[in-house]
Amino acid sequence: MRIIKRAKLKKRLTPIHDIFFELIHSHRLIYNTCWEDPRIDKKLLDFNADSKVVMITSAGCNALDYLLKGPDSIHTVDVNPRQNALLELKIALVELGSYDNFFQMFGLGHHNRFEDIYHAAVPYMSVYAIEFWKRNIKYFDRRRPKKSFYYYGTSGDVAWFFLKYLYAFHKKMKCRVSHLLNAQTLQEQKDIYATIEPVLWNRFSKWLIRQPGLMTMLGVPRPQVNLIRKTYPDGLCGFVSDKLRHVFTEIPISDNYFWRVYVRGEYSPSCCPNYLKVENFETLRKNIHRIKTYTNTVTEFLKNNPEQYSHFILLDHQDWLAWQDPESLSEEWKQILKNSYPGTKILLRSAGADMSFLPESITSGLTFFPSVTKKIHTTDRVGTYGSLHLAVV
């Protein structure tokens, strides 16, 4: 009887979770930095001067990273206009031409003259981006309690809260985490992480991970959470625990800027995305006009901008569509294939172990390379996806 009641309660809560997810994603900036490793992407996608790229915007970091390879064009598409506003601000700072200002804003996450930077960037941004940053440029104000842009946006909120909790209740943890980030060998990482892991996975942490609200703040919708629960042996907590252990004990931490920025609230000149490195700034300036942003779905973008594209980078939103809106999934792939040519490369990620949830009507027109992607996926510095997939039309 108790199991039946629990099932009924879960069924009633499901639409509430979906409404909360929609509410958050329609009113907030979600990603303040990209959570996909572009080093892997570039090995698989092999950009060149003729490449015409369509990709999900996210925080814009990886679009700027890909730009360093000199593709013909990059079209960044996102249904959340706040994500495009973030990329527009980055583009504006590149256009303005000061590397120091650029790195202070997006390397350190703050700037003493953040309001002056905003006003200088206005001529380079859309009306929406201008208004968004007029309200939120204070994210870069170091005098505020959070002190860094990287603790804003919903993903930044989660990182800030969890660090505050971890350091407040476990006095030695800040020192241990600092030692982990400075570790010189994998064995050193393993030894230090062994002292951190038991604290990370206490009763409160396990309870927190299971809360739909937390996953929503991190940009993970209910269908994706359900996919992990159904396909991973130990469910959501086991998935997160295993992924963290892998990334902190099997992959060198020295250049893992993904996790460093959420622990420190900033990058360092030696441990940061390629687009923030001083030696790449002039290349960015020279090519910055090749990036265009679009607030739309991938389907609508392709309908409005028909062309033969060489690359599609779809992140993990196939997980969402497959479980939430199969009709839209089919329509998106219809447009992708219509705007591709033999040899077009498509990069996908998933919370699941494979892409078996994609219907054969889609996969029959594609060739996948599991032996290649499975091996390279183990080197992913982010480490939070279940699988990586390269498809060629």
CSV table of C-alpha atoms in Angstrom, one decimal:
chain,number,residue,atom,x,y,z
A,1,MET,CA,0.0,0.0,0.0
A,2,ARG,CA,2.8,2.4,0.8
A,3,ILE,CA,4.5,1.7,-2.6
A,4,ILE,CA,1.2,2.4,-4.3
A,5,LYS,CA,0.7,5.7,-2.5
A,6,ARG,CA,4.3,6.7,-3.3
A,7,ALA,CA,3.8,6.0,-7.0
A,8,LYS,CA,0.6,8.1,-7.0
A,9,LEU,CA,2.4,11.0,-5.3
A,10,LYS,CA,5.2,10.8,-7.8
A,11,LYS,CA,2.7,10.9,-10.7
A,12,ARG,CA,1.1,14.0,-9.2
A,13,LEU,CA,4.5,15.7,-8.7
A,14,THR,CA,5.6,15.0,-12.3
A,15,PRO,CA,3.8,17.9,-13.9
A,16,ILE,CA,4.9,20.2,-11.1
A,17,HIS,CA,8.5,19.3,-11.8
A,18,ASP,CA,8.0,20.1,-15.5
A,19,ILE,CA,6.3,23.4,-14.7
A,20,PHE,CA,9.2,24.4,-12.4
A,21,PHE,CA,11.7,23.4,-15.1
A,22,GLU,CA,9.9,25.6,-17.7
A,23,LEU,CA,9.6,28.5,-15.2
A,24,ILE,CA,13.4,28.4,-14.4
A,25,HIS,CA,14.4,28.1,-18.1
A,26,SER,CA,12.1,30.8,-19.3
A,27,HIS,CA,13.3,33.4,-16.7
A,28,ARG,CA,16.9,32.6,-15.8
A,29,LEU,CA,20.4,32.3,-17.2
A,30,ILE,CA,21.2,28.7,-16.7
A,31,TYR,CA,24.8,28.1,-17.9
A,32,ASN,CA,27.5,30.6,-17.1
A,33,THR,CA,30.2,28.4,-18.7
A,34,CYS,CA,30.0,25.5,-21.2
A,35,TRP,CA,30.0,22.1,-19.7
A,36,GLU,CA,31.4,20.2,-22.7
A,37,ASP,CA,35.1,19.6,-23.4
A,38,PRO,CA,36.0,21.3,-26.7
A,39,ARG,CA,39.4,19.5,-26.8
A,40,ILE,CA,37.5,16.3,-27.5
A,41,ASP,CA,35.1,18.0,-30.0
A,42,LYS,CA,37.9,19.4,-32.1
A,43,LYS,CA,39.6,16.0,-32.4
A,44,LEU,CA,36.4,14.4,-33.6
A,45,LEU,CA,35.0,17.2,-35.8
A,46,ASP,CA,38.2,18.3,-37.7
A,47,PHE,CA,37.1,21.9,-38.5
A,48,ASN,CA,38.7,23.7,-41.5
A,49,ALA,CA,38.3,26.9,-43.4
A,50,ASP,CA,35.2,25.6,-45.2
A,51,SER,CA,33.4,24.4,-42.1
A,52,LYS,CA,29.9,25.8,-41.6
A,53,VAL,CA,28.8,25.0,-38.1
A,54,VAL,CA,25.4,24.9,-36.4
A,55,MET,CA,25.5,24.5,-32.6
A,56,ILE,CA,23.6,25.0,-29.4
A,57,THR,CA,24.9,28.3,-27.8
A,58,SER,CA,25.0,27.3,-24.1
A,59,ALA,CA,27.4,29.8,-22.6
A,60,GLY,CA,29.2,30.5,-25.8
A,61,CYS,CA,32.6,29.4,-24.6
A,62,ASN,CA,33.0,26.5,-27.1
A,63,ALA,CA,31.8,28.6,-30.0
A,64,LEU,CA,34.7,30.9,-29.3
A,65,ASP,CA,37.0,28.0,-28.9
A,66,TYR,CA,36.0,26.5,-32.3
A,67,LEU,CA,36.4,29.9,-33.9
A,68,LEU,CA,40.2,29.6,-33.2
A,69,LYS,CA,40.2,26.8,-35.9
A,70,GLY,CA,39.1,29.4,-38.5
A,71,PRO,CA,35.8,27.9,-39.8
A,72,ASP,CA,33.8,29.7,-42.4
A,73,SER,CA,30.9,30.4,-40.1
A,74,ILE,CA,29.4,29.4,-36.7
A,75,HIS,CA,25.7,29.7,-36.1
A,76,THR,CA,24.8,29.5,-32.4
A,77,VAL,CA,21.2,28.6,-31.6
A,78,ASP,CA,19.5,28.6,-28.3
A,79,VAL,CA,15.8,28.8,-27.1
A,80,ASN,CA,17.0,30.7,-24.0
A,81,PRO,CA,17.8,34.3,-25.1
A,82,ARG,CA,19.8,34.8,-21.9
A,83,GLN,CA,22.4,32.3,-23.2
A,84,ASN,CA,22.7,34.3,-26.4
A,85,ALA,CA,23.0,37.5,-24.4
A,86,LEU,CA,26.0,36.0,-22.6
A,87,LEU,CA,27.7,35.2,-25.9
A,88,GLU,CA,26.9,38.6,-27.2
A,89,LEU,CA,28.7,40.2,-24.3
A,90,LYS,CA,31.7,38.1,-24.8
A,91,ILE,CA,31.7,39.0,-28.5
A,92,ALA,CA,31.4,42.7,-27.7
A,93,LEU,CA,34.4,42.6,-25.4
A,94,VAL,CA,36.4,40.9,-28.1
A,95,GLU,CA,35.3,43.6,-30.6
A,96,LEU,CA,36.3,46.3,-28.1
A,97,GLY,CA,39.9,44.9,-28.3
A,98,SER,CA,41.2,45.0,-24.7
A,99,TYR,CA,42.4,41.6,-23.7
A,100,ASP,CA,42.9,42.7,-20.1
A,101,ASN,CA,39.2,43.8,-19.8
A,102,PHE,CA,38.1,40.6,-21.5
A,103,PHE,CA,40.1,38.3,-19.1
A,104,GLN,CA,39.1,40.3,-16.0
A,105,MET,CA,35.4,39.9,-16.9
A,106,PHE,CA,35.4,36.2,-18.1
A,107,GLY,CA,38.7,34.9,-16.7
A,108,LEU,CA,38.4,36.4,-13.2
A,109,GLY,CA,34.7,36.8,-13.2
A,110,HIS,CA,34.7,40.4,-12.0
A,111,HIS,CA,35.9,43.9,-13.0
A,112,ASN,CA,36.3,47.0,-10.9
A,113,ARG,CA,34.7,49.0,-13.8
A,114,PHE,CA,32.0,46.6,-14.8
A,115,GLU,CA,29.5,49.4,-15.5
A,116,ASP,CA,31.9,51.2,-17.8
A,117,ILE,CA,32.5,47.9,-19.6
A,118,TYR,CA,28.8,47.4,-20.1
A,119,HIS,CA,28.3,50.9,-21.6
A,120,ALA,CA,31.2,50.4,-23.9
A,121,ALA,CA,29.7,47.0,-25.1
A,122,VAL,CA,26.2,48.4,-25.8
A,123,PRO,CA,26.8,49.3,-29.5
A,124,TYR,CA,27.8,45.7,-30.2
A,125,MET,CA,24.8,44.0,-28.7
A,126,SER,CA,21.2,43.3,-29.6
A,127,VAL,CA,18.3,45.1,-27.8
A,128,TYR,CA,17.5,42.1,-25.7
A,129,ALA,CA,21.2,41.6,-24.6
A,130,ILE,CA,21.5,45.3,-23.8
A,131,GLU,CA,18.4,45.1,-21.5
A,132,PHE,CA,19.5,41.8,-20.0
A,133,TRP,CA,22.9,43.1,-19.0
A,134,LYS,CA,21.5,46.5,-17.9
A,135,ARG,CA,19.7,44.5,-15.2
A,136,ASN,CA,22.4,42.0,-14.5
A,137,ILE,CA,25.9,43.5,-15.1
A,138,LYS,CA,26.2,43.6,-11.3
A,139,TYR,CA,27.1,39.8,-11.6
A,140,PHE,CA,30.6,41.1,-12.2
A,141,ASP,CA,30.7,43.3,-9.1
A,142,ARG,CA,33.3,41.8,-6.7
A,143,ARG,CA,31.9,43.7,-3.8
A,144,ARG,CA,28.8,41.6,-3.7
A,145,PRO,CA,28.7,38.4,-1.5
A,146,LYS,CA,29.2,36.0,-4.4
A,147,LYS,CA,32.2,38.0,-5.7
A,148,SER,CA,32.3,36.3,-9.2
A,149,PHE,CA,30.1,36.0,-12.3
A,150,TYR,CA,30.7,32.3,-12.1
A,151,TYR,CA,28.5,32.0,-9.0
A,152,TYR,CA,25.5,33.5,-10.8
A,153,GLY,CA,23.1,31.8,-13.2
A,154,THR,CA,21.3,28.8,-11.8
A,155,SER,CA,24.3,26.5,-12.2
A,156,GLY,CA,26.5,29.1,-10.5
A,157,ASP,CA,23.9,29.4,-7.7
A,158,VAL,CA,24.2,25.6,-7.1
A,159,ALA,CA,28.0,25.7,-7.0
A,160,TRP,CA,28.1,28.6,-4.6
A,161,PHE,CA,25.6,27.1,-2.2
A,162,PHE,CA,27.3,23.7,-2.2
A,163,LEU,CA,30.7,25.1,-1.5
A,164,LYS,CA,29.4,27.3,1.3
A,165,TYR,CA,27.7,24.2,2.8
A,166,LEU,CA,30.8,22.0,2.4
A,167,TYR,CA,33.3,24.5,3.8
A,168,ALA,CA,31.0,25.6,6.7
A,169,PHE,CA,30.3,22.1,8.1
A,170,HIS,CA,33.7,20.5,7.2
A,171,LYS,CA,36.5,22.7,8.4
A,172,LYS,CA,39.3,20.8,6.7
A,173,MET,CA,37.6,20.5,3.4
A,174,LYS,CA,38.7,23.8,1.9
A,175,CYS,CA,42.3,22.9,2.4
A,176,ARG,CA,41.8,19.4,1.0
A,177,VAL,CA,40.1,20.7,-2.1
A,178,SER,CA,42.9,23.3,-2.6
A,179,HIS,CA,45.4,20.5,-2.4
A,180,LEU,CA,43.5,18.4,-4.9
A,181,LEU,CA,43.5,21.3,-7.5
A,182,ASN,CA,47.3,21.6,-7.0
A,183,ALA,CA,48.0,17.9,-7.3
A,184,GLN,CA,50.9,17.0,-9.6
A,185,THR,CA,50.2,13.3,-10.2
A,186,LEU,CA,47.2,11.0,-10.6
A,187,GLN,CA,48.3,9.1,-7.6
A,188,GLU,CA,48.3,12.3,-5.5
A,189,GLN,CA,44.8,13.1,-6.8
A,190,LYS,CA,43.6,9.6,-5.8
A,191,ASP,CA,45.0,9.9,-2.3
A,192,ILE,CA,43.5,13.3,-1.7
A,193,TYR,CA,40.1,12.5,-3.3
A,194,ALA,CA,39.9,9.4,-1.0
A,195,THR,CA,39.7,11.9,2.0
A,196,ILE,CA,37.1,14.1,0.3
A,197,GLU,CA,34.7,11.5,-1.2
A,198,PRO,CA,33.2,10.2,2.1
A,199,VAL,CA,32.3,13.8,3.1
A,200,LEU,CA,30.9,14.6,-0.3
A,201,TRP,CA,28.5,11.6,-0.1
A,202,ASN,CA,26.9,12.1,3.3
A,203,ARG,CA,23.2,11.7,3.9
A,204,PHE,CA,22.4,15.4,3.1
A,205,SER,CA,24.3,15.3,-0.2
A,206,LYS,CA,22.6,12.1,-1.4
A,207,TRP,CA,19.2,13.7,-0.5
A,208,LEU,CA,20.1,16.9,-2.3
A,209,ILE,CA,21.1,15.1,-5.5
A,210,ARG,CA,17.8,13.4,-5.6
A,211,GLN,CA,15.8,16.6,-5.5
A,212,PRO,CA,14.3,17.6,-8.9
A,213,GLY,CA,14.8,21.3,-8.0
A,214,LEU,CA,18.5,20.9,-7.9
A,215,MET,CA,18.6,19.1,-11.3
A,216,THR,CA,16.4,21.8,-12.7
A,217,MET,CA,18.9,24.5,-11.5
A,218,LEU,CA,21.7,22.5,-13.2
A,219,GLY,CA,19.7,22.4,-16.5
A,220,VAL,CA,18.8,18.7,-16.2
A,221,PRO,CA,15.1,18.1,-17.1
A,222,ARG,CA,13.0,15.3,-15.7
A,223,PRO,CA,13.2,13.1,-18.8
A,224,GLN,CA,17.0,13.2,-18.6
A,225,VAL,CA,17.0,12.3,-14.8
A,226,ASN,CA,14.6,9.4,-15.6
A,227,LEU,CA,17.0,8.2,-18.4
A,228,ILE,CA,19.9,8.1,-15.9
A,229,ARG,CA,17.7,6.3,-13.3
A,230,LYS,CA,16.6,3.7,-15.8
A,231,THR,CA,20.0,3.1,-17.5
A,232,TYR,CA,22.5,3.4,-14.6
A,233,PRO,CA,22.8,0.5,-12.1
A,234,ASP,CA,23.0,2.7,-9.0
A,235,GLY,CA,20.6,5.4,-10.1
A,236,LEU,CA,21.3,9.2,-10.0
A,237,CYS,CA,23.5,9.2,-6.9
A,238,GLY,CA,25.6,6.4,-8.2
A,239,PHE,CA,25.9,8.1,-11.6
A,240,VAL,CA,27.1,11.4,-10.1
A,241,SER,CA,29.4,9.7,-7.6
A,242,ASP,CA,31.1,7.5,-10.2
A,243,LYS,CA,31.5,10.4,-12.6
A,244,LEU,CA,33.1,12.6,-10.0
A,245,ARG,CA,35.5,9.8,-8.9
A,246,HIS,CA,36.6,9.3,-12.5
A,247,VAL,CA,37.2,12.9,-13.3
A,248,PHE,CA,39.1,13.6,-10.1
A,249,THR,CA,41.2,10.4,-10.0
A,250,GLU,CA,41.7,9.3,-13.6
A,251,ILE,CA,42.1,12.6,-15.5
A,252,PRO,CA,44.9,15.1,-14.7
A,253,ILE,CA,43.6,18.1,-12.8
A,254,SER,CA,46.3,20.5,-13.9
A,255,ASP,CA,44.4,21.8,-17.0
A,256,ASN,CA,40.8,20.9,-15.9
A,257,TYR,CA,39.4,24.4,-16.0
A,258,PHE,CA,35.8,23.2,-15.9
A,259,TRP,CA,35.9,22.2,-12.2
A,260,ARG,CA,38.4,24.7,-11.2
A,261,VAL,CA,36.2,27.7,-12.1
A,262,TYR,CA,33.4,26.5,-9.8
A,263,VAL,CA,35.7,25.8,-6.9
A,264,ARG,CA,37.7,29.0,-7.2
A,265,GLY,CA,35.1,31.3,-8.9
A,266,GLU,CA,37.7,32.1,-11.5
A,267,TYR,CA,40.2,30.7,-14.1
A,268,SER,CA,43.9,31.3,-14.0
A,269,PRO,CA,45.9,32.4,-17.1
A,270,SER,CA,47.4,28.9,-17.3
A,271,CYS,CA,44.2,27.0,-16.6
A,272,CYS,CA,41.4,28.5,-18.6
A,273,PRO,CA,39.5,27.9,-21.9
A,274,ASN,CA,41.5,28.5,-25.0
A,275,TYR,CA,39.4,31.5,-26.0
A,276,LEU,CA,40.7,33.3,-22.8
A,277,LYS,CA,44.4,32.8,-23.5
A,278,VAL,CA,46.3,35.9,-24.4
A,279,GLU,CA,48.0,34.3,-27.3
A,280,ASN,CA,44.6,33.6,-29.0
A,281,PHE,CA,43.0,37.0,-28.5
A,282,GLU,CA,44.0,38.5,-31.9
A,283,THR,CA,42.8,35.4,-33.7
A,284,LEU,CA,39.5,35.8,-32.0
A,285,ARG,CA,39.3,39.5,-33.0
A,286,LYS,CA,40.1,38.7,-36.6
A,287,ASN,CA,37.4,36.0,-36.9
A,288,ILE,CA,34.8,37.2,-34.4
A,289,HIS,CA,32.4,38.4,-37.2
A,290,ARG,CA,32.0,34.7,-38.3
A,291,ILE,CA,29.8,34.0,-35.2
A,292,LYS,CA,26.1,34.7,-35.4
A,293,THR,CA,23.5,34.1,-32.6
A,294,TYR,CA,19.9,33.0,-33.0
A,295,THR,CA,17.2,32.7,-30.4
A,296,ASN,CA,15.2,29.8,-31.8
A,297,THR,CA,15.0,26.0,-31.9
A,298,VAL,CA,17.4,24.2,-34.2
A,299,THR,CA,14.4,23.2,-36.4
A,300,GLU,CA,13.2,26.8,-36.9
A,301,PHE,CA,16.7,28.0,-37.5
A,302,LEU,CA,17.2,25.5,-40.3
A,303,LYS,CA,13.8,26.4,-41.8
A,304,ASN,CA,14.7,30.1,-41.8
A,305,ASN,CA,18.4,29.6,-42.9
A,306,PRO,CA,18.5,26.6,-45.3
A,307,GLU,CA,22.0,25.8,-46.4
A,308,GLN,CA,24.4,22.8,-46.6
A,309,TYR,CA,26.1,22.8,-43.2
A,310,SER,CA,29.2,20.7,-42.4
A,311,HIS,CA,28.8,20.3,-38.7
A,312,PHE,CA,26.0,20.1,-36.1
A,313,ILE,CA,26.8,20.1,-32.4
A,314,LEU,CA,23.7,19.2,-30.5
A,315,LEU,CA,24.9,18.8,-26.9
A,316,ASP,CA,22.5,16.6,-25.0
A,317,HIS,CA,19.1,18.0,-26.0
A,318,GLN,CA,18.3,14.8,-27.9
A,319,ASP,CA,17.6,13.3,-24.5
A,320,TRP,CA,15.0,15.9,-23.8
A,321,LEU,CA,13.2,15.6,-27.1
A,322,ALA,CA,13.2,11.8,-27.3
A,323,TRP,CA,11.3,11.5,-24.0
A,324,GLN,CA,9.4,14.8,-23.9
A,325,ASP,CA,8.5,15.6,-27.6
A,326,PRO,CA,9.2,12.8,-30.1
A,327,GLU,CA,7.4,14.6,-32.8
A,328,SER,CA,9.8,17.6,-32.5
A,329,LEU,CA,12.7,15.2,-32.4
A,330,SER,CA,11.7,13.8,-35.8
A,331,GLU,CA,11.1,17.2,-37.3
A,332,GLU,CA,14.5,18.4,-36.1
A,333,TRP,CA,16.3,15.5,-37.7
A,334,LYS,CA,14.3,15.9,-40.9
A,335,GLN,CA,15.7,19.5,-41.1
A,336,ILE,CA,19.2,18.5,-40.1
A,337,LEU,CA,19.4,15.8,-42.8
A,338,LYS,CA,17.8,18.2,-45.3
A,339,ASN,CA,20.5,20.8,-44.6
A,340,SER,CA,23.4,18.3,-44.6
A,341,TYR,CA,25.5,16.6,-47.3
A,342,PRO,CA,27.3,13.3,-47.4
A,343,GLY,CA,30.1,13.7,-44.9
A,344,THR,CA,28.4,16.2,-42.6
A,345,LYS,CA,29.4,15.5,-39.0
A,346,ILE,CA,27.0,15.5,-36.0
A,347,LEU,CA,28.2,15.5,-32.4
A,348,LEU,CA,25.8,14.4,-29.7
A,349,ARG,CA,26.1,13.7,-25.9
A,350,SER,CA,23.7,11.8,-23.7
A,351,ALA,CA,23.0,11.1,-20.1
A,352,GLY,CA,22.4,7.5,-21.2
A,353,ALA,CA,25.0,4.9,-22.1
A,354,ASP,CA,24.0,4.9,-25.8
A,355,MET,CA,21.6,6.5,-28.4
A,356,SER,CA,19.3,3.5,-28.7
A,357,PHE,CA,16.3,5.8,-27.9
A,358,LEU,CA,16.7,7.4,-31.3
A,359,PRO,CA,14.3,5.8,-33.8
A,360,GLU,CA,15.7,3.8,-36.8
A,361,SER,CA,14.2,6.3,-39.2
A,362,ILE,CA,16.8,8.7,-37.9
A,363,THR,CA,19.8,6.5,-37.4
A,364,SER,CA,19.5,4.7,-40.7
A,365,GLY,CA,20.8,7.7,-42.5
A,366,LEU,CA,23.9,8.0,-40.2
A,367,THR,CA,27.1,6.2,-39.5
A,368,PHE,CA,28.3,6.1,-35.9
A,369,PHE,CA,31.8,5.4,-34.6
A,370,PRO,CA,31.4,3.9,-31.1
A,371,SER,CA,34.9,2.4,-30.9
A,372,VAL,CA,36.3,5.9,-31.5
A,373,THR,CA,34.0,7.9,-29.2
A,374,LYS,CA,33.9,5.4,-26.4
A,375,LYS,CA,37.7,5.6,-26.0
A,376,ILE,CA,37.9,9.4,-26.3
A,377,HIS,CA,35.0,9.9,-23.9
A,378,THR,CA,37.1,8.5,-21.1
A,379,THR,CA,39.4,11.6,-21.4
A,380,ASP,CA,36.6,14.1,-21.1
A,381,ARG,CA,37.6,16.7,-18.5
A,382,VAL,CA,34.0,17.4,-17.5
A,383,GLY,CA,33.1,13.8,-17.0
A,384,THR,CA,29.4,14.2,-16.3
A,385,TYR,CA,27.8,12.8,-19.5
A,386,GLY,CA,26.9,9.1,-19.9
A,387,SER,CA,28.1,8.9,-23.5
A,388,LEU,CA,29.5,10.7,-26.5
A,389,HIS,CA,28.5,10.1,-30.1
A,390,LEU,CA,29.8,11.1,-33.5
A,391,ALA,CA,27.5,10.6,-36.5
A,392,VAL,CA,28.4,11.2,-40.1
A,393,VAL,CA,25.7,11.6,-42.8
